[in-house]
Coordinates of C-alpha atoms in Angstrom, one line a residue:
M8 CA 155.6 113.4 90.1
K9 CA 153.6 113.2 93.5
T10 CA 150.1 111.7 93.1
Y11 CA 147.4 111.0 96.0
E12 CA 147.0 107.4 96.4
K13 CA 143.9 105.9 94.7
T14 CA 141.3 104.5 97.6
K15 CA 137.9 103.7 97.6
L16 CA 137.1 107.2 98.6
N17 CA 138.9 109.2 95.8
R18 CA 139.0 106.7 92.9
V19 CA 137.2 107.7 90.1
K20 CA 135.1 105.2 88.6
R21 CA 133.3 106.5 85.8
G22 CA 135.3 107.9 82.8
Q23 CA 138.6 106.9 84.4
K24 CA 141.0 108.0 81.5
R25 CA 139.7 111.4 82.4
A26 CA 140.9 111.0 85.9
T27 CA 144.2 112.4 87.5
Y28 CA 145.6 111.9 90.9
D29 CA 148.7 114.3 90.2
V30 CA 149.1 116.6 93.1
E31 CA 150.2 119.5 91.1
K32 CA 147.4 119.3 88.4
I33 CA 145.2 119.3 91.4
N34 CA 146.4 122.3 93.0
T35 CA 146.5 124.3 89.7
I36 CA 142.9 123.5 89.4
L37 CA 142.2 124.7 92.9
D38 CA 144.3 127.9 92.5
S39 CA 142.4 128.8 89.6
G40 CA 139.3 128.8 91.5
F41 CA 138.1 130.7 94.5
I42 CA 134.9 128.9 95.3
G43 CA 134.2 125.3 96.4
Y44 CA 131.2 123.3 97.1
V45 CA 131.2 122.2 100.6
S46 CA 129.0 119.2 101.8
Y47 CA 128.0 118.5 105.3
V48 CA 125.3 116.9 107.3
Y49 CA 122.8 119.2 109.5
K50 CA 120.0 117.6 111.5
N51 CA 120.3 114.4 109.5
R52 CA 119.9 116.4 106.0
A53 CA 122.7 116.6 103.3
I54 CA 123.4 120.1 102.5
T55 CA 126.0 121.6 100.0
L56 CA 126.8 125.0 99.7
P57 CA 129.4 127.3 97.8
M58 CA 132.1 128.8 99.8
A59 CA 135.1 130.9 99.1
Y60 CA 138.2 129.4 100.1
G61 CA 142.1 129.9 100.3
R62 CA 144.9 127.4 99.9
K63 CA 148.5 127.0 101.2
D64 CA 150.1 123.5 100.5
N65 CA 148.0 120.9 101.6
K66 CA 145.7 123.0 103.6
I67 CA 142.3 124.7 102.6
Y68 CA 141.0 127.6 104.8
L69 CA 137.3 128.6 105.2
H70 CA 135.9 131.1 107.4
G71 CA 132.6 132.5 108.8
S72 CA 130.8 133.7 111.8
Q73 CA 131.3 131.9 115.0
A74 CA 127.6 130.6 114.6
N75 CA 128.1 129.6 111.1
R76 CA 125.9 126.2 111.1
M77 CA 128.0 124.7 108.2
L78 CA 131.5 125.3 109.7
L79 CA 130.2 123.8 113.3
A80 CA 128.9 120.7 111.5
L81 CA 132.2 120.1 109.7
L82 CA 134.1 120.7 113.0
E83 CA 131.7 118.4 115.0
A84 CA 132.2 115.6 112.1
K85 CA 136.1 116.4 112.0
E86 CA 136.2 115.5 108.1
M87 CA 134.9 117.4 104.9
S88 CA 134.7 116.9 101.4
M89 CA 134.9 120.0 98.9
T90 CA 134.3 120.1 95.1
V91 CA 135.9 122.8 92.9
M92 CA 134.8 122.7 89.1
H93 CA 135.5 125.2 86.1
L94 CA 133.4 124.9 83.0
D95 CA 135.4 125.4 79.9
A96 CA 133.3 124.7 77.0
L97 CA 129.6 123.4 75.7
V98 CA 130.5 120.5 73.8
L99 CA 127.7 120.4 70.8
A100 CA 127.4 117.0 69.2
R101 CA 125.2 115.9 66.5
S102 CA 123.0 113.5 68.9
G103 CA 121.6 115.1 71.6
L104 CA 122.8 112.2 73.8
H105 CA 126.4 112.9 72.9
H106 CA 126.2 116.5 74.1
S107 CA 128.6 117.4 76.8
V108 CA 130.9 120.0 78.5
N109 CA 134.6 120.3 78.9
Y110 CA 135.5 121.0 82.3
R111 CA 138.2 120.6 85.2
S112 CA 137.1 119.3 88.7
V113 CA 138.7 118.5 91.6
T114 CA 137.4 116.7 94.7
L115 CA 139.1 116.9 98.2
F116 CA 138.6 114.8 101.1
G117 CA 140.3 115.6 104.5
S118 CA 140.2 116.3 108.2
V119 CA 138.9 119.3 110.0
K120 CA 140.3 121.5 112.8
K121 CA 139.7 124.7 114.3
I122 CA 142.1 127.6 114.1
E123 CA 142.0 129.5 117.6
A124 CA 145.3 131.3 118.3
P125 CA 145.3 134.8 116.9
K126 CA 148.6 134.6 115.0
E127 CA 147.5 131.3 113.3
K128 CA 144.1 132.8 112.5
D129 CA 145.9 136.0 110.8
K130 CA 148.2 133.7 108.9
A131 CA 145.3 131.4 107.7
L132 CA 143.4 134.7 106.5
F133 CA 146.5 135.9 104.9
Y134 CA 146.4 132.6 102.7
F135 CA 142.6 133.2 102.0
M136 CA 142.9 136.7 100.9
E137 CA 146.2 136.1 98.7
H138 CA 144.1 133.2 97.2
M139 CA 141.5 135.9 96.0
M140 CA 143.8 138.5 94.9
K141 CA 147.7 138.4 95.1
G142 CA 149.1 141.4 97.1
R143 CA 145.7 142.4 98.4
W144 CA 146.7 141.7 102.0
D145 CA 149.1 144.5 102.0
G146 CA 146.5 147.0 100.5
I147 CA 143.9 146.7 103.3
R148 CA 144.0 147.7 107.0
P149 CA 144.8 145.4 109.6
M150 CA 142.1 143.3 111.2
H151 CA 140.8 144.3 114.5
K152 CA 141.2 141.8 117.4
K153 CA 137.3 142.0 117.8
E154 CA 137.0 141.1 114.2
L155 CA 139.2 137.9 114.6
D156 CA 137.1 137.1 117.6
R157 CA 133.9 136.9 115.9
T158 CA 135.4 135.0 113.1
L159 CA 135.6 131.3 113.1
V160 CA 138.3 130.0 111.1
V161 CA 138.6 126.2 109.7
E162 CA 141.6 124.5 108.4
M163 CA 141.2 121.3 106.1
T164 CA 144.2 118.9 105.7
I165 CA 143.7 117.5 102.4
N166 CA 144.1 113.6 103.1
T167 CA 143.6 112.3 99.4
A168 CA 142.0 114.0 96.2
S169 CA 141.1 113.3 92.7
A170 CA 140.5 115.4 89.7
K171 CA 138.7 114.8 86.5
I172 CA 139.2 116.6 83.2
R173 CA 137.6 116.5 79.9
D174 CA 139.4 118.5 77.1
V175 CA 138.6 117.2 74.1
G176 CA 136.0 117.7 71.1
V177 CA 133.0 116.2 70.1
G178 CA 132.5 112.3 70.2
D179 CA 129.5 111.4 67.8
E180 CA 128.7 107.9 66.6
P181 CA 130.8 107.1 63.3
E182 CA 127.7 107.2 61.1
D183 CA 126.6 110.6 62.3
Y184 CA 129.5 112.6 60.8
D185 CA 128.0 112.8 57.6
L186 CA 125.0 114.3 58.8
N187 CA 124.1 117.9 58.0
V188 CA 124.1 118.9 61.6
W189 CA 126.4 121.7 62.8
A190 CA 128.6 120.4 65.8
G191 CA 131.7 121.8 68.0
L192 CA 132.8 123.7 70.9
V193 CA 131.5 126.9 72.6
P194 CA 134.5 127.8 74.9
L195 CA 133.4 129.6 77.9
K196 CA 135.6 131.4 80.5
L197 CA 135.4 133.6 83.4
V198 CA 136.6 137.1 82.9
A199 CA 137.6 139.9 84.9
E200 CA 136.0 143.4 84.0
Y201 CA 137.9 147.0 84.3
P202 CA 137.8 147.6 88.3
I203 CA 135.0 150.2 89.7
A204 CA 135.8 152.2 92.6
D205 CA 133.6 152.2 95.9
E206 CA 131.9 155.7 96.5
G207 CA 133.9 158.2 98.4
I208 CA 137.8 158.2 98.7
P209 CA 138.3 155.4 96.3
T210 CA 136.9 157.6 93.5
K211 CA 139.6 160.0 94.0
M212 CA 142.6 157.5 94.2
D213 CA 144.6 155.7 91.5
I214 CA 143.6 151.9 91.0
P215 CA 146.2 149.9 93.0
K216 CA 148.6 148.1 91.1
H217 CA 147.7 144.5 92.4
V218 CA 144.2 145.3 91.3
L219 CA 145.0 146.2 88.0
E220 CA 147.4 143.2 87.5
Y221 CA 144.7 140.9 88.4
Y222 CA 142.4 142.7 85.9
E223 CA 145.2 142.3 83.1
Q224 CA 145.6 138.7 84.1
N225 CA 141.9 137.9 83.7
K226 CA 140.2 140.2 81.2
G227 CA 138.7 138.9 78.5

């Protein structure tokens, strides 16, 4: 089992029993999502923004315009942190202070560099698209050079990471279990609804196999 080394940077201090540093488990959580929360500093102000991402091995790929202030700030800092979180259930307890949520979260720490070579950019955007929907890359037109030139692509190498997972039931005080108060879990999940074609030619086309496969795998 490959794990990230515990350091002052990635060690989970509160709720240590819920922490894991297992690389495979962390990658599984990353691959189950598509939006990460990226933190950066702009003009001495801390800012966090949601960003779509792609993953390949220990690399995370982000992209935006050449003037994207967040990506430019990350490149200037040469390092970044990103968090991905999945909310799995509301935990309704007998006491207000024991209400909680079940979740899977990962926090990444790593170094950052700009991808400039056209072939490397193309490859990074392939990983991004395949992370969003497997098979999608082969169903779209090739990118124009001018599009690539306008796009800033950033690669993060994951140097260390940790995950925190809560996947258990209610944790009430022993004396509260005899109270006449309903307690339990309300499971939550993100689901895909049936694909809707864009106007024009797509309305006359069959829905591509990779889109239907994604729907089948993620429908409610």
